């Protein structure tokens, strides 16, 4: 007897769940959206925009329709999240190697030095597990509020290690190659460095980032580098900054 009762309860719950799912699917359809929007438009056309002047029945219909529209948005967002999570889990577990390009814009600053960076890398990608690649770009470095200015090209290896679906650790390391540079003398005149005065330097970036569902990332990072210029202005410094990736 108990087993029969349990079976009946399970069947009832299943039917209710299936019916609810069908109602939710109907509510998410474009025809349902159009019907609800038309209902709101008709009420406003007939009775005005101020819901306080509506009769109780009209007000209830108006509020119920608005709530249904909002609930529909939540259902769609929930459904899209579920699909993304399912696809993401499958890709993450597949351990499939793909190749993808990545562009980055960034800046960094310390008490007397700043840089602006535009980089482009080509990476081997194990989806939201691990990335490794090689990149280059162009960067402008300013030291001492314009006392020294350098245009440089980074050549680097980039690594991303994912801590979850959205967060990752970034480690870039390589060379900065000074392309041109200059300094201001005692007369406030800009003097260009000669090419043989500019030297390549090792540098590295460490970062903690967040990557959204559209693969747009943002990260906080610290960089250590020197400018590759003659002494005494060639100190190695730490700069704290921000990077955007696309």
CSV table of C-alpha atoms in Angstrom, one decimal:
chain,number,residue,atom,x,y,z
A,1,UNK,CA,0.0,0.0,0.0
A,2,UNK,CA,2.8,2.4,0.9
A,3,UNK,CA,4.6,1.7,-2.3
A,4,UNK,CA,1.5,2.5,-4.3
A,5,UNK,CA,1.0,5.8,-2.5
A,6,UNK,CA,4.7,6.7,-3.1
A,7,UNK,CA,4.3,5.8,-6.8
A,8,UNK,CA,1.2,8.0,-7.1
A,9,UNK,CA,3.0,10.9,-5.4
A,10,UNK,CA,6.0,10.5,-7.7
A,11,UNK,CA,3.8,10.4,-10.8
A,12,UNK,CA,1.9,13.5,-9.6
A,13,UNK,CA,5.1,15.4,-8.9
A,14,UNK,CA,6.5,14.4,-12.3
A,15,UNK,CA,3.3,15.6,-14.1
A,16,UNK,CA,3.4,18.9,-12.2
A,17,UNK,CA,7.1,19.4,-13.1
A,18,UNK,CA,6.4,18.6,-16.8
A,19,UNK,CA,3.4,20.9,-16.8
A,20,UNK,CA,5.4,23.6,-15.2
A,21,UNK,CA,8.2,23.2,-17.7
A,22,UNK,CA,5.7,23.4,-20.6
A,23,UNK,CA,4.3,26.6,-19.1
A,24,UNK,CA,7.8,28.1,-18.7
A,25,UNK,CA,8.6,27.2,-22.3
A,26,UNK,CA,5.4,28.9,-23.5
A,27,UNK,CA,6.2,31.9,-21.4
A,28,UNK,CA,9.7,32.2,-22.9
A,29,UNK,CA,8.3,32.2,-26.5
A,30,UNK,CA,8.3,35.3,-28.7
A,31,UNK,CA,4.5,35.0,-29.0
A,32,UNK,CA,4.0,35.2,-25.3
A,33,UNK,CA,6.3,38.3,-25.2
A,34,UNK,CA,4.3,40.0,-27.9
A,35,UNK,CA,1.0,39.2,-26.2
A,36,UNK,CA,2.2,40.6,-22.8
A,37,UNK,CA,3.6,43.7,-24.5
A,38,UNK,CA,0.3,44.3,-26.3
A,39,UNK,CA,-1.6,43.9,-23.1
A,40,UNK,CA,0.5,46.6,-21.4
A,41,UNK,CA,0.2,48.9,-24.4
A,42,UNK,CA,-3.6,48.4,-24.7
A,43,UNK,CA,-4.1,49.2,-21.0
A,44,UNK,CA,-2.0,52.4,-21.2
A,45,UNK,CA,-3.8,53.4,-24.4
A,46,UNK,CA,-7.3,52.9,-22.8
A,47,UNK,CA,-6.6,54.1,-19.3
A,48,UNK,CA,-3.4,56.2,-19.4
A,49,UNK,CA,0.0,55.8,-17.9
A,50,UNK,CA,-0.8,56.3,-14.2
A,51,UNK,CA,-1.6,52.9,-12.8
A,52,UNK,CA,-3.1,54.5,-9.6
A,53,UNK,CA,-6.1,55.6,-11.7
A,54,UNK,CA,-6.9,52.0,-12.8
A,55,UNK,CA,-9.7,50.0,-11.4
A,56,UNK,CA,-8.7,47.1,-9.2
A,57,UNK,CA,-9.3,44.5,-12.0
A,58,UNK,CA,-7.3,46.5,-14.6
A,59,UNK,CA,-4.5,47.3,-12.0
A,60,UNK,CA,-4.3,43.6,-11.1
A,61,UNK,CA,-4.0,42.6,-14.8
A,62,UNK,CA,-1.4,45.4,-15.4
A,63,UNK,CA,0.8,44.4,-12.4
A,64,UNK,CA,0.4,40.7,-13.2
A,65,UNK,CA,1.5,41.3,-16.8
A,66,UNK,CA,4.5,43.3,-15.8
A,67,UNK,CA,5.5,40.6,-13.3
A,68,UNK,CA,5.2,38.0,-16.0
A,69,UNK,CA,7.4,40.0,-18.3
A,70,UNK,CA,10.0,40.3,-15.6
A,71,UNK,CA,9.7,36.6,-14.7
A,72,UNK,CA,10.1,35.8,-18.4
A,73,UNK,CA,13.4,37.7,-18.4
A,74,UNK,CA,14.6,35.8,-15.4
A,75,UNK,CA,13.7,32.4,-17.0
A,76,UNK,CA,15.6,33.3,-20.2
A,77,UNK,CA,18.7,34.4,-18.2
A,78,UNK,CA,18.5,31.2,-16.1
A,79,UNK,CA,18.1,29.1,-19.2
A,80,UNK,CA,21.1,30.8,-20.9
A,81,UNK,CA,23.2,30.4,-17.8
A,82,UNK,CA,22.3,26.7,-17.7
A,83,UNK,CA,23.3,26.2,-21.4
A,84,UNK,CA,26.5,28.1,-20.9
A,85,UNK,CA,27.5,26.1,-17.8
A,86,UNK,CA,26.7,22.8,-19.6
A,87,UNK,CA,28.8,23.7,-22.6
A,88,UNK,CA,31.6,25.1,-20.5
A,89,UNK,CA,31.7,21.9,-18.4
A,90,UNK,CA,31.9,19.8,-21.5
A,91,UNK,CA,34.7,21.9,-23.1
A,92,UNK,CA,36.6,22.1,-19.8
A,93,UNK,CA,36.5,18.3,-19.3
A,94,UNK,CA,37.3,17.5,-23.0
A,95,UNK,CA,40.9,18.7,-22.6
A,96,UNK,CA,40.8,19.7,-26.3
A,97,UNK,CA,43.6,21.9,-27.6
A,98,UNK,CA,42.6,24.9,-29.7
A,99,UNK,CA,44.4,28.0,-31.0
A,100,UNK,CA,43.2,31.5,-30.5
A,101,UNK,CA,44.5,35.1,-30.7
A,102,UNK,CA,44.3,37.6,-27.9
A,103,UNK,CA,44.6,41.3,-27.8
A,104,UNK,CA,45.4,43.2,-24.6
A,105,UNK,CA,45.4,46.9,-23.5
A,106,UNK,CA,47.0,47.9,-20.3
A,107,UNK,CA,48.7,50.4,-18.1
A,108,UNK,CA,50.8,50.5,-15.0
A,109,UNK,CA,52.1,53.1,-12.6
A,110,UNK,CA,54.4,53.7,-9.7
A,111,UNK,CA,55.5,56.8,-7.8
A,112,UNK,CA,57.6,58.1,-10.7
A,113,UNK,CA,57.1,55.9,-13.7
A,114,UNK,CA,54.1,54.8,-15.9
A,115,UNK,CA,53.5,52.7,-19.0
A,116,UNK,CA,50.8,52.2,-21.6
A,117,UNK,CA,50.7,48.9,-23.5
A,118,UNK,CA,49.0,47.4,-26.6
A,119,UNK,CA,49.8,43.7,-27.0
A,120,UNK,CA,48.8,40.8,-29.2
A,121,UNK,CA,49.4,37.2,-28.5
A,122,UNK,CA,48.7,33.8,-30.2
A,123,UNK,CA,47.9,31.1,-27.7
A,124,UNK,CA,47.4,27.4,-27.3
A,125,UNK,CA,44.2,27.0,-25.3
A,126,UNK,CA,42.8,24.2,-23.1
A,127,UNK,CA,39.4,25.7,-22.5
A,128,UNK,CA,39.4,27.5,-19.2
A,129,UNK,CA,42.1,25.2,-17.8
A,130,UNK,CA,45.4,26.5,-19.1
A,131,UNK,CA,46.7,28.9,-21.9
A,132,UNK,CA,50.2,29.3,-23.2
A,133,UNK,CA,51.4,31.5,-26.1
A,134,UNK,CA,53.8,34.0,-27.5
A,135,UNK,CA,53.1,37.7,-28.1
A,136,UNK,CA,54.4,41.1,-28.9
A,137,UNK,CA,53.2,44.7,-29.1
A,138,UNK,CA,54.1,48.4,-28.6
A,139,UNK,CA,54.5,50.2,-25.3
A,140,UNK,CA,55.2,53.8,-24.1
A,141,UNK,CA,57.0,54.4,-20.9
A,142,UNK,CA,57.3,57.7,-19.1
A,143,UNK,CA,59.7,58.2,-16.1
A,144,UNK,CA,59.9,61.3,-13.9
A,145,UNK,CA,56.9,63.1,-15.5
A,146,UNK,CA,58.6,63.3,-18.9
A,147,UNK,CA,62.2,63.4,-17.7
A,148,UNK,CA,62.7,60.1,-19.7
A,149,UNK,CA,60.4,58.7,-22.4
A,150,UNK,CA,60.9,55.4,-24.1
A,151,UNK,CA,59.0,53.6,-26.9
A,152,UNK,CA,59.6,49.8,-26.5
A,153,UNK,CA,58.5,46.5,-28.0
A,154,UNK,CA,57.8,43.6,-25.6
A,155,UNK,CA,58.4,40.0,-26.8
A,156,UNK,CA,57.0,37.6,-24.3
A,157,UNK,CA,55.6,34.2,-23.3
A,158,UNK,CA,52.2,34.4,-21.7
A,159,UNK,CA,50.6,31.8,-19.4
A,160,UNK,CA,47.1,31.7,-17.9
A,161,UNK,CA,46.2,29.1,-15.2
A,162,UNK,CA,42.5,29.0,-14.4
A,163,UNK,CA,41.4,28.7,-10.8
A,164,UNK,CA,37.7,28.2,-11.8
A,165,UNK,CA,35.4,29.0,-14.6
A,166,UNK,CA,36.0,32.7,-14.5
A,167,UNK,CA,39.2,33.5,-12.4
A,168,UNK,CA,42.8,32.9,-13.5
A,169,UNK,CA,46.4,33.6,-12.7
A,170,UNK,CA,48.5,35.3,-15.4
A,171,UNK,CA,52.3,35.2,-15.8
A,172,UNK,CA,54.0,36.9,-18.7
A,173,UNK,CA,57.8,37.1,-19.1
A,174,UNK,CA,60.2,38.1,-21.8
A,175,UNK,CA,62.2,41.0,-23.3
A,176,UNK,CA,61.5,44.7,-23.6
A,177,UNK,CA,63.3,46.0,-26.7
A,178,UNK,CA,63.7,49.8,-26.7
A,179,UNK,CA,62.9,51.2,-30.1
A,180,UNK,CA,63.6,54.9,-29.3
A,181,UNK,CA,63.9,57.2,-26.3
A,182,UNK,CA,64.9,60.5,-25.0
A,183,UNK,CA,65.6,62.6,-21.9
A,184,UNK,CA,65.4,66.2,-20.9
A,185,UNK,CA,68.7,68.0,-20.1
A,186,UNK,CA,69.3,70.9,-17.7
A,187,UNK,CA,67.9,73.3,-20.3
A,188,UNK,CA,64.7,71.4,-20.6
A,189,UNK,CA,65.6,70.3,-24.1
A,190,UNK,CA,64.8,66.7,-25.3
A,191,UNK,CA,67.9,64.7,-26.2
A,192,UNK,CA,67.4,61.5,-28.1
A,193,UNK,CA,69.3,58.4,-27.1
A,194,UNK,CA,71.5,56.8,-29.6
A,195,UNK,CA,70.6,53.2,-30.6
A,196,UNK,CA,73.8,51.8,-29.1
A,197,UNK,CA,72.7,53.4,-25.8
A,198,UNK,CA,69.5,51.4,-25.6
A,199,UNK,CA,69.6,47.8,-24.4
A,200,UNK,CA,67.1,44.9,-24.2
A,201,UNK,CA,65.9,44.0,-20.7
A,202,UNK,CA,64.2,41.0,-19.1
A,203,UNK,CA,60.8,41.8,-17.6
A,204,UNK,CA,57.8,39.9,-16.1
A,205,UNK,CA,54.1,40.5,-15.3
A,206,UNK,CA,52.1,38.8,-12.6
A,207,UNK,CA,48.3,39.1,-12.6
A,208,UNK,CA,45.0,37.9,-11.1
A,209,UNK,CA,42.1,38.1,-13.6
A,210,UNK,CA,38.5,37.6,-14.3
A,211,UNK,CA,37.1,36.3,-17.7
A,212,UNK,CA,33.4,36.6,-18.5
A,213,UNK,CA,31.3,34.4,-20.7
A,214,UNK,CA,32.1,36.5,-23.7
A,215,UNK,CA,35.8,35.9,-23.2
A,216,UNK,CA,36.5,39.5,-22.2
A,217,UNK,CA,39.0,39.6,-19.3
A,218,UNK,CA,40.2,42.1,-16.8
A,219,UNK,CA,43.1,41.7,-14.5
A,220,UNK,CA,45.1,43.4,-11.8
A,221,UNK,CA,48.8,43.0,-12.4
A,222,UNK,CA,52.3,44.0,-11.3
A,223,UNK,CA,55.3,44.4,-13.6
A,224,UNK,CA,59.0,44.5,-13.0
A,225,UNK,CA,61.3,46.1,-15.6
A,226,UNK,CA,64.1,48.6,-16.3
A,227,UNK,CA,64.2,50.9,-19.3
A,228,UNK,CA,67.4,49.8,-20.9
A,229,UNK,CA,68.8,53.4,-20.9
A,230,UNK,CA,72.2,54.6,-19.7
A,231,UNK,CA,72.8,55.1,-16.0
A,232,UNK,CA,71.9,56.6,-13.6
A,233,UNK,CA,68.2,56.5,-14.7
A,234,UNK,CA,68.0,52.8,-15.5
A,235,UNK,CA,66.6,51.6,-12.2
A,236,UNK,CA,64.5,48.5,-12.2
A,237,UNK,CA,61.0,49.3,-10.7
A,238,UNK,CA,57.7,47.7,-9.8
A,239,UNK,CA,54.6,49.1,-11.5
A,240,UNK,CA,51.0,48.2,-10.5
A,241,UNK,CA,48.4,48.3,-13.2
A,242,UNK,CA,45.3,47.0,-15.0
A,243,UNK,CA,44.9,44.9,-18.2
A,244,UNK,CA,41.9,44.3,-20.5
A,245,UNK,CA,41.9,41.3,-22.8
A,246,UNK,CA,39.7,40.6,-25.8
